[in-house]
Short mmCIF file of C-alpha atoms and ligand atoms in Angstrom, two decimals:
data_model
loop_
_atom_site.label_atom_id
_atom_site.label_comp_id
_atom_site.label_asym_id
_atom_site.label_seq_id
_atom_site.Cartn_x
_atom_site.Cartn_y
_atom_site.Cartn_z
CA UNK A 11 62.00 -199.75 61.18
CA UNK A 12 59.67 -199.80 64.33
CA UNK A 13 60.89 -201.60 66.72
CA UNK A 14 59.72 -202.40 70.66
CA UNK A 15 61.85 -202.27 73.24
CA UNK A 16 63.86 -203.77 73.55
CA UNK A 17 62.92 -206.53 71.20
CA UNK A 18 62.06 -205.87 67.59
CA UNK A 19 58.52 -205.78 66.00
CA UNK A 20 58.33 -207.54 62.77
CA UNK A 21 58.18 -205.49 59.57
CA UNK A 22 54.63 -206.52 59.34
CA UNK A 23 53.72 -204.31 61.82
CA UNK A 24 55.00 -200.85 60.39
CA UNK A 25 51.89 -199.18 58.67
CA UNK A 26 50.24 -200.87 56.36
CA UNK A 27 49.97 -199.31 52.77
CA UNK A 28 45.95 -199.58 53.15
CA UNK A 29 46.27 -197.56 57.04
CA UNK A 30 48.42 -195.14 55.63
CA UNK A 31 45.93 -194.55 52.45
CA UNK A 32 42.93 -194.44 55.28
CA UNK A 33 44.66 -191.96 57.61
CA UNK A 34 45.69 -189.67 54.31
CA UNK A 35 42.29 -189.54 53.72
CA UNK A 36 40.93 -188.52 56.78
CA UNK A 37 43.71 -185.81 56.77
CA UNK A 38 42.43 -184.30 53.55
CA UNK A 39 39.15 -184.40 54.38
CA UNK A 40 39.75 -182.61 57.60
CA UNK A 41 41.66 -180.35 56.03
CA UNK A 42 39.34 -179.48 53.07
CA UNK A 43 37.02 -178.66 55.80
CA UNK A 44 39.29 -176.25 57.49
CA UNK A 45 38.81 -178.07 60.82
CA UNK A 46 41.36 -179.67 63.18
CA UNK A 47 39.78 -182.56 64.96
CA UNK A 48 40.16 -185.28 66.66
CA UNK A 49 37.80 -187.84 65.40
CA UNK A 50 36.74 -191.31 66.71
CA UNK A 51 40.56 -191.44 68.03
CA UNK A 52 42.09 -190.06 64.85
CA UNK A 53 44.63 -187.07 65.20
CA UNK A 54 43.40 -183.94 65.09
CA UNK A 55 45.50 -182.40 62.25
CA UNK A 56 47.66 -178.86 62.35
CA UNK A 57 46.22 -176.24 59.68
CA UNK A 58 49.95 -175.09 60.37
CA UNK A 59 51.75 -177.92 58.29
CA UNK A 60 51.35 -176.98 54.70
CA UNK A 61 52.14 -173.25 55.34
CA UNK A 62 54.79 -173.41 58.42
CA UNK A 63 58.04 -172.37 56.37
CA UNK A 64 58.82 -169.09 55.52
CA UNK A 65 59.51 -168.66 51.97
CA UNK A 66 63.56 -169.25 51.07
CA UNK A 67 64.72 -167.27 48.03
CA UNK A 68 67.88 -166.74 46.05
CA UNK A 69 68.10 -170.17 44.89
CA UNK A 70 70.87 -171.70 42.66
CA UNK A 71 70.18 -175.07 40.46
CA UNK A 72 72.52 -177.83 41.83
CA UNK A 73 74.69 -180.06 39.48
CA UNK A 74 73.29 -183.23 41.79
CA UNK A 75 69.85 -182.89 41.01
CA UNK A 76 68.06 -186.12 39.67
CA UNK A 77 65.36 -184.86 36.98
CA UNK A 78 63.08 -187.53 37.80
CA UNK A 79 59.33 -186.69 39.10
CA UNK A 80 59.27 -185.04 42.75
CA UNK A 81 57.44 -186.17 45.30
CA UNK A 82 54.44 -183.91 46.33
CA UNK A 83 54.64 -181.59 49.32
CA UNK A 84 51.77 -183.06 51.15
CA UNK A 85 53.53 -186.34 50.43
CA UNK A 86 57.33 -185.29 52.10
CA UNK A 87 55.36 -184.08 54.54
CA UNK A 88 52.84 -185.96 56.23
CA UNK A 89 54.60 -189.13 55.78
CA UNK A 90 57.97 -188.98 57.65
CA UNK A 91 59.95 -190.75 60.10
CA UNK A 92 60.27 -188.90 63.56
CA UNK A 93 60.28 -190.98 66.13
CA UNK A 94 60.68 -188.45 68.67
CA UNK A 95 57.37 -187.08 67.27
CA UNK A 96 55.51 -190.79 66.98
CA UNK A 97 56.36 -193.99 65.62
CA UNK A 98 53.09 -193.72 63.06
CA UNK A 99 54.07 -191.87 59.53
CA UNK A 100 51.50 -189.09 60.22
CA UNK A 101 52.25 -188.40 63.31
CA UNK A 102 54.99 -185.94 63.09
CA UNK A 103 53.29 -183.98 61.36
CA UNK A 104 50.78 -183.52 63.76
CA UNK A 105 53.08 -183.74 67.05
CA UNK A 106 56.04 -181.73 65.85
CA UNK A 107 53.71 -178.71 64.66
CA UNK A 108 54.68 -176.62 68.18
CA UNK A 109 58.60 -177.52 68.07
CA UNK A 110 60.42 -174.51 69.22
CA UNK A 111 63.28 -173.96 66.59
CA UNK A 112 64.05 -170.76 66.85
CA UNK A 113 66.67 -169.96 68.35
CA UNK A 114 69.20 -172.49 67.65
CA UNK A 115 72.58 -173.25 67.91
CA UNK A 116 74.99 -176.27 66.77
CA UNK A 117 78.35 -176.81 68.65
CA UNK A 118 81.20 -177.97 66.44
CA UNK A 119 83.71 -179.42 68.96
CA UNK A 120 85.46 -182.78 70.03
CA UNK A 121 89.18 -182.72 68.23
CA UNK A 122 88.76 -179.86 66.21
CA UNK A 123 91.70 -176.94 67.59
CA UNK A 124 88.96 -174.31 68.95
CA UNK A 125 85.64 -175.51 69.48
CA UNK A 126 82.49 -173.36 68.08
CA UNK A 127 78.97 -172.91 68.34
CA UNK A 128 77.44 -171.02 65.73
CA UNK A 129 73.51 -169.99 65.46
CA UNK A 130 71.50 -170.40 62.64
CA UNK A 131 71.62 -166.98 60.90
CA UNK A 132 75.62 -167.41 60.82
CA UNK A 133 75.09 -170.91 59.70
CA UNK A 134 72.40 -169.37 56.45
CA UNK A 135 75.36 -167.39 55.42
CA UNK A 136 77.97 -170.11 55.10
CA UNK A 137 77.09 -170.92 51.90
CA UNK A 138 74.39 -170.05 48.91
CA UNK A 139 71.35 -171.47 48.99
CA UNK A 140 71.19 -174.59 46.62
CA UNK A 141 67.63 -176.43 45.43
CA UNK A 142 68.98 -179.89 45.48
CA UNK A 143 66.70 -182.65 44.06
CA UNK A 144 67.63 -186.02 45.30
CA UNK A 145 66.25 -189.49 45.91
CA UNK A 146 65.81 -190.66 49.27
CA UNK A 147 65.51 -194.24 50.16
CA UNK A 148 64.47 -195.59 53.52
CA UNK A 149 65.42 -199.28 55.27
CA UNK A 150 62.00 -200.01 55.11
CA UNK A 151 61.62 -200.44 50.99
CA UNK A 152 59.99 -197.03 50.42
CA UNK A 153 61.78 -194.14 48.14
CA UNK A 154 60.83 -190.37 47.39
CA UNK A 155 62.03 -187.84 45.31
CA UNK A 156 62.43 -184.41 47.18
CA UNK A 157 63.38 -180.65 46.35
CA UNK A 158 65.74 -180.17 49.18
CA UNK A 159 67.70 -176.64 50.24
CA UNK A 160 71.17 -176.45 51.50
CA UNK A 161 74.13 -176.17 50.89
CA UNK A 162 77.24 -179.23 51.34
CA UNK A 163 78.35 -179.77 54.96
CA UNK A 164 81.46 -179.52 54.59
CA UNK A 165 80.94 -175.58 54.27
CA UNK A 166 79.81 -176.06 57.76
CA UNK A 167 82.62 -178.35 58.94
CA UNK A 168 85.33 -176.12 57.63
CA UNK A 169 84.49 -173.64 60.47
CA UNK A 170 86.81 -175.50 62.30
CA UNK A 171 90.24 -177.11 62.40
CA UNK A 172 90.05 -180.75 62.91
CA UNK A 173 92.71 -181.87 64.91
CA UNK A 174 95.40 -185.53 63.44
CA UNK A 175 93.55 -187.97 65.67
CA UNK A 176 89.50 -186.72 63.99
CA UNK A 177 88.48 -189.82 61.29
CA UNK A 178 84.42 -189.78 61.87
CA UNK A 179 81.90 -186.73 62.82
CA UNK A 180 79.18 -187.57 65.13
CA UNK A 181 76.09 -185.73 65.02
CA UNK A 182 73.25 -185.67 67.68
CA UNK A 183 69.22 -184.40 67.53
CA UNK A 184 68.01 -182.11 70.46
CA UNK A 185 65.37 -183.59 73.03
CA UNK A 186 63.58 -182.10 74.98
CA UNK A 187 60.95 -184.50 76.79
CA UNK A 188 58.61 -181.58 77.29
CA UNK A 189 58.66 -180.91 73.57
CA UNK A 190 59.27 -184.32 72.02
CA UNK A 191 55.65 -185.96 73.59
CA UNK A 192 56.27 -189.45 72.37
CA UNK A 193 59.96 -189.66 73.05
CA UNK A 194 58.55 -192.85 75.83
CA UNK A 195 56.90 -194.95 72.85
CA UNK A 196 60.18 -194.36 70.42
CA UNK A 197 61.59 -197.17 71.18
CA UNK A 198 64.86 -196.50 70.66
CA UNK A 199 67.63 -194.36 72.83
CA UNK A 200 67.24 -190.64 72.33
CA UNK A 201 68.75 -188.43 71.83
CA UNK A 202 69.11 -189.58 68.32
CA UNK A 203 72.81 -189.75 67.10
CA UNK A 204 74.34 -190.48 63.59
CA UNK A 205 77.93 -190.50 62.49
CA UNK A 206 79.94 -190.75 59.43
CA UNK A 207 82.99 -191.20 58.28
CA UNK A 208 85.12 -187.73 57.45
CA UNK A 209 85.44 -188.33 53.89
CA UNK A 210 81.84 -189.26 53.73
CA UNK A 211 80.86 -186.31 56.22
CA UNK A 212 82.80 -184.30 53.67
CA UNK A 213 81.55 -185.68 49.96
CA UNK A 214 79.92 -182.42 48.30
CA UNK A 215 76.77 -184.74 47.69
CA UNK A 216 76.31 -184.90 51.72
CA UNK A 217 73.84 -181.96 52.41
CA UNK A 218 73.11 -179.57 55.03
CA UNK A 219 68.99 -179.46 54.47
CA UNK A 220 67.43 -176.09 56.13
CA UNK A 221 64.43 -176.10 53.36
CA UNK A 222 62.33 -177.88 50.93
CA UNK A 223 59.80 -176.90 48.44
CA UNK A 224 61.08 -173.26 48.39
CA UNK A 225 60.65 -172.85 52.34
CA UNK A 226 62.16 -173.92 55.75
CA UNK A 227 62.30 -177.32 56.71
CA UNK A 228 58.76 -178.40 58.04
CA UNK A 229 59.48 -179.48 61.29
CA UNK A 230 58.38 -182.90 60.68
CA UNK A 231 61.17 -182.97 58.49
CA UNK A 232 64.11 -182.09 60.68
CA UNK A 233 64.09 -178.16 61.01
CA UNK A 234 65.72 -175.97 61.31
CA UNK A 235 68.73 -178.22 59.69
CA UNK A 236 69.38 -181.70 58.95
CA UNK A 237 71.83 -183.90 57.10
CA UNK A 238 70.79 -185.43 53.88
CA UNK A 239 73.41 -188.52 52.59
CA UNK A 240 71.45 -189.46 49.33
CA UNK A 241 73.37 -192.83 48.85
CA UNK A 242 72.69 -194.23 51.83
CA UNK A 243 69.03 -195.43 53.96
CA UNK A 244 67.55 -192.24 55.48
CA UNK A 245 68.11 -193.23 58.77
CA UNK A 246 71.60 -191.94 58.16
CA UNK A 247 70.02 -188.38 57.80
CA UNK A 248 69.61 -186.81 61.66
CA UNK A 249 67.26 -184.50 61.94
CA UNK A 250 67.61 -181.30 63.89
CA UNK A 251 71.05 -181.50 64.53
CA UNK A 252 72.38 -179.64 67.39
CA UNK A 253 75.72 -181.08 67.78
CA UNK A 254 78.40 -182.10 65.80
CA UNK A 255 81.84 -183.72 67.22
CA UNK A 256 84.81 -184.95 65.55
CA UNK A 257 85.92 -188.15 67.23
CA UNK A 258 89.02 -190.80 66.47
CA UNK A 259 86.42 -193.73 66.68
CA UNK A 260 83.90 -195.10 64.49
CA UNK A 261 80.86 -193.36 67.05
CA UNK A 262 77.65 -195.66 67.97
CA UNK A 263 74.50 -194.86 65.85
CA UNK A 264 70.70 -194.73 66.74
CA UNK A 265 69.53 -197.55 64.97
CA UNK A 266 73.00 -199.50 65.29
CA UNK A 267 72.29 -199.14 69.13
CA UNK A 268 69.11 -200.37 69.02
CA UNK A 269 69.29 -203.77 66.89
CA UNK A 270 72.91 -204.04 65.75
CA UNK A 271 72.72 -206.94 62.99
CA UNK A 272 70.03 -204.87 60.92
CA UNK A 273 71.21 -201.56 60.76
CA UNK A 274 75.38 -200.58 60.32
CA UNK A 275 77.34 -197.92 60.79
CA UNK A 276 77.90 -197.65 56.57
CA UNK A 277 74.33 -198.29 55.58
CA UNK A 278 74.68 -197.40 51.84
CA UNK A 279 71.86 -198.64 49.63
CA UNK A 280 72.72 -201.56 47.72
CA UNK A 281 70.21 -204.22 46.43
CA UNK A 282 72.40 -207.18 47.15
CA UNK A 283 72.65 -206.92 50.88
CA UNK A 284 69.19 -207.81 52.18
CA UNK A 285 67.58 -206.30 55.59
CA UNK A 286 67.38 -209.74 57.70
CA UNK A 287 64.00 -209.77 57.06
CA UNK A 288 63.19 -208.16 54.03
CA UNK A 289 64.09 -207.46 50.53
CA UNK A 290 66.30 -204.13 49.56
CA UNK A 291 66.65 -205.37 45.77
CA UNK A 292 63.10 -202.70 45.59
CA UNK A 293 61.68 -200.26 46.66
CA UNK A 294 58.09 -198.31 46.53
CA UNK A 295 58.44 -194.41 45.12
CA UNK A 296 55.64 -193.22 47.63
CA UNK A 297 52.98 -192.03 45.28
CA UNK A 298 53.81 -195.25 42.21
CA UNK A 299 51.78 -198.88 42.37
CA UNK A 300 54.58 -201.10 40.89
CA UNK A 301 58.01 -201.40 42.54
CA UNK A 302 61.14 -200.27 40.50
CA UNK A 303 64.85 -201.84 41.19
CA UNK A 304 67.13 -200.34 43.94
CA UNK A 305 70.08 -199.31 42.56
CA UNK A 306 73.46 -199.54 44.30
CA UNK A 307 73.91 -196.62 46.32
CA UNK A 308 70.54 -195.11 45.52
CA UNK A 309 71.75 -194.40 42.13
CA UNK A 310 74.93 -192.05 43.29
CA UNK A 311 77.99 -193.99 41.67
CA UNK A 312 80.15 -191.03 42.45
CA UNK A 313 80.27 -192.32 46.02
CA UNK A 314 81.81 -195.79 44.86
CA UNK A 315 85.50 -195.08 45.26
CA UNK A 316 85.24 -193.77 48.80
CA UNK A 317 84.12 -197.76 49.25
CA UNK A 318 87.32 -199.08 46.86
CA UNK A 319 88.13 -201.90 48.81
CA UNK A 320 86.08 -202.46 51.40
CA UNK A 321 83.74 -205.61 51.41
CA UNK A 322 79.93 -203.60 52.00
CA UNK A 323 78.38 -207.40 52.54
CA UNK A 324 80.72 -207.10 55.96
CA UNK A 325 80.21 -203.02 56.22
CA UNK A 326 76.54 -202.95 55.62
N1 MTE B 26 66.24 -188.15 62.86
C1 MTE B 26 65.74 -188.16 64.10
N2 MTE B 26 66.21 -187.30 65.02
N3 MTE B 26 64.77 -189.03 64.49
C2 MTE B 26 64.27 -189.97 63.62
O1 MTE B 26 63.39 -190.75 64.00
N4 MTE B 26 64.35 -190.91 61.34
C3 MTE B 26 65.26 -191.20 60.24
C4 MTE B 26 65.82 -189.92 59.60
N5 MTE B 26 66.25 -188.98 60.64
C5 MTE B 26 64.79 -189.99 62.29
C6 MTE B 26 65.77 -189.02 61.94
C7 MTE B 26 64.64 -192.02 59.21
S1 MTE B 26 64.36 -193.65 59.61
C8 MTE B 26 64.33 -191.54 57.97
S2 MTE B 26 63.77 -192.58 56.72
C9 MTE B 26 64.43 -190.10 57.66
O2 MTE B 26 64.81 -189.32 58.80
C10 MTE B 26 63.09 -189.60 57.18
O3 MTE B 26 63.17 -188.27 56.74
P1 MTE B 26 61.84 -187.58 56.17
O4 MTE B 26 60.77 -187.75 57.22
O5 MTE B 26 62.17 -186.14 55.94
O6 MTE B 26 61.48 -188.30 54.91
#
């Protein structure tokens, strides 16, 4: 989903398989080494990223778990999508490694009765600690398979009363220019913002992600909390949320914002409404040569009756 700005950048022009294979190389070399470097223009890599999380214990087995073949931790986590951190997929890791997480708060407010802001140990103790396996499938045709910890948002949402007029949540990142150093070449207006719907925002499948892999969230993936809505294209899960605000309205979205007629506000998966200029009937598990099928909503069909009804050709 790179885009320019303000104009889009074909789909061509998002790393290429063979880049991506080059620059995982280089990182494993580097790293076999023990070195950070920068080399002939190449990132120099953080020895941090495989070992930044503290260890998360205490973990109960979730009902929603796919048991299909995880992803590797190397692979979650040196190929994400960050755009505050860089546009390229290995440059989060490598530009997010000093993010400042701790401390951190997230505001509930907008029409809820009595606005809160709660900080992150309150927020650990909401809920137990769930491993959650899902599938994750991005806009751009790829998929993974990922270990997730969390618990369901709505344990987070029902700190608060909502008040008659709240329908959607809106949720926003935290930027900070000073720590976000290629917020200029993101192309797209920051601070990032999501929203969904309430009875989406409320489906136990919609997760509150502080971990993966047994530990924090890397910070390339969203620490020190995200959302992650399986049945829909990843761009619907914000990373490093800070706020969260019922509204009446259907709020705007990052990608939405930024080209309109490719992204929706709904943006479930679904193989028969094509990307404008590309195929979502596949998709590419990072790690597997062949393509597999997409299946509607990513393969969650306990999601389909909060669509009963609507036409998702129209709400894509
Ligand atoms: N959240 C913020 N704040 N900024 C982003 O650029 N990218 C989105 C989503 N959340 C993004 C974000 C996109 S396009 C995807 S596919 C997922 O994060 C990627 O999550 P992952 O890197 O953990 O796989």
């Amino acid at each position: 989903m790179l885009i320019g700005k303000p104009k889009a950048l074909p789909y061509s022009l998002v790393t290429s398989k063979a880049d991506y294979l080059n620059r995982r190389r280089f990182l494993s070399t580097v790293l076999a080494g023990g070195t950070a470097a920068a080399i002939g223009g190449r990132l120099a890599v953080p020895e941090a990223y495989a070992q930044s999380g503290r260890k998360l214990s205490g973990l109960t087995k979730s009902p929603f778990s796919t048991t299909e073949k995880m992803n590797s931790f190397e692979d979650i986590t040196t190929y994400n999508n960050y755009y505050e951190f860089g546009t390229g997929k290995d440059e989060p890791a490598v530009y997010a490694k000093n993010f400042k997480t701790t401390p951190w708060t997230v505001s509930l407010e907008g029409e809820v009765t009595q606005p809160k802001t709660l900080d992150m140990d309150a927020i650990m103790k909401l809920a137990p600690l769930e491993e959650r396996i899902y599938r994750h499938r991005c806009v751009e045709g790829w998929s993974i398979v990922v270990p997730w910890i969390g618990f369901s948002l709505s344990a987070l949402l029902k700190q608060v009363v909502p008040t008659a007029k709240a329908k959607y949540i809106s949720f926003e990142t935290y930027f900070d220019t000073k720590q976000m150093p290629k917020w200029r070449s993101a192309g797209i207006q920051l601070p990032y913002v999501e929203g969904l719907r309430m009875d989406e925002a409320m489906h136990p499948l919609t997760l509150l992600g502080v971990g993966l892999y047994g530990q924090v969230l890397p910070n390339q993936n969203g620490a020190p909390l995200r959302l992650v809505v399986p049945w829909k294209y990843g761009f619907k899960s914000i990373k490093s949320i800070v706020k969260i605000k019922f509204v009446e309205k259907q709020p705007p979205t990052t990608w939405n914002i930024a080209i309109s007629n490719e992204y929706g506000f709904y943006s479930n998966v679904n193989p028969k409404v094509d990307h404008p200029r590309w195929t979502q009937a596949k998709e590419r598990r990072l790690g597997e040569v062949f393509r597999r099928d997409t299946l509607m909503f990513n393969g969650y069909d306990q999601v389909a009756s909060l669509y009963a009804g609507m036409d998702l050709k129209k709400n894509y």
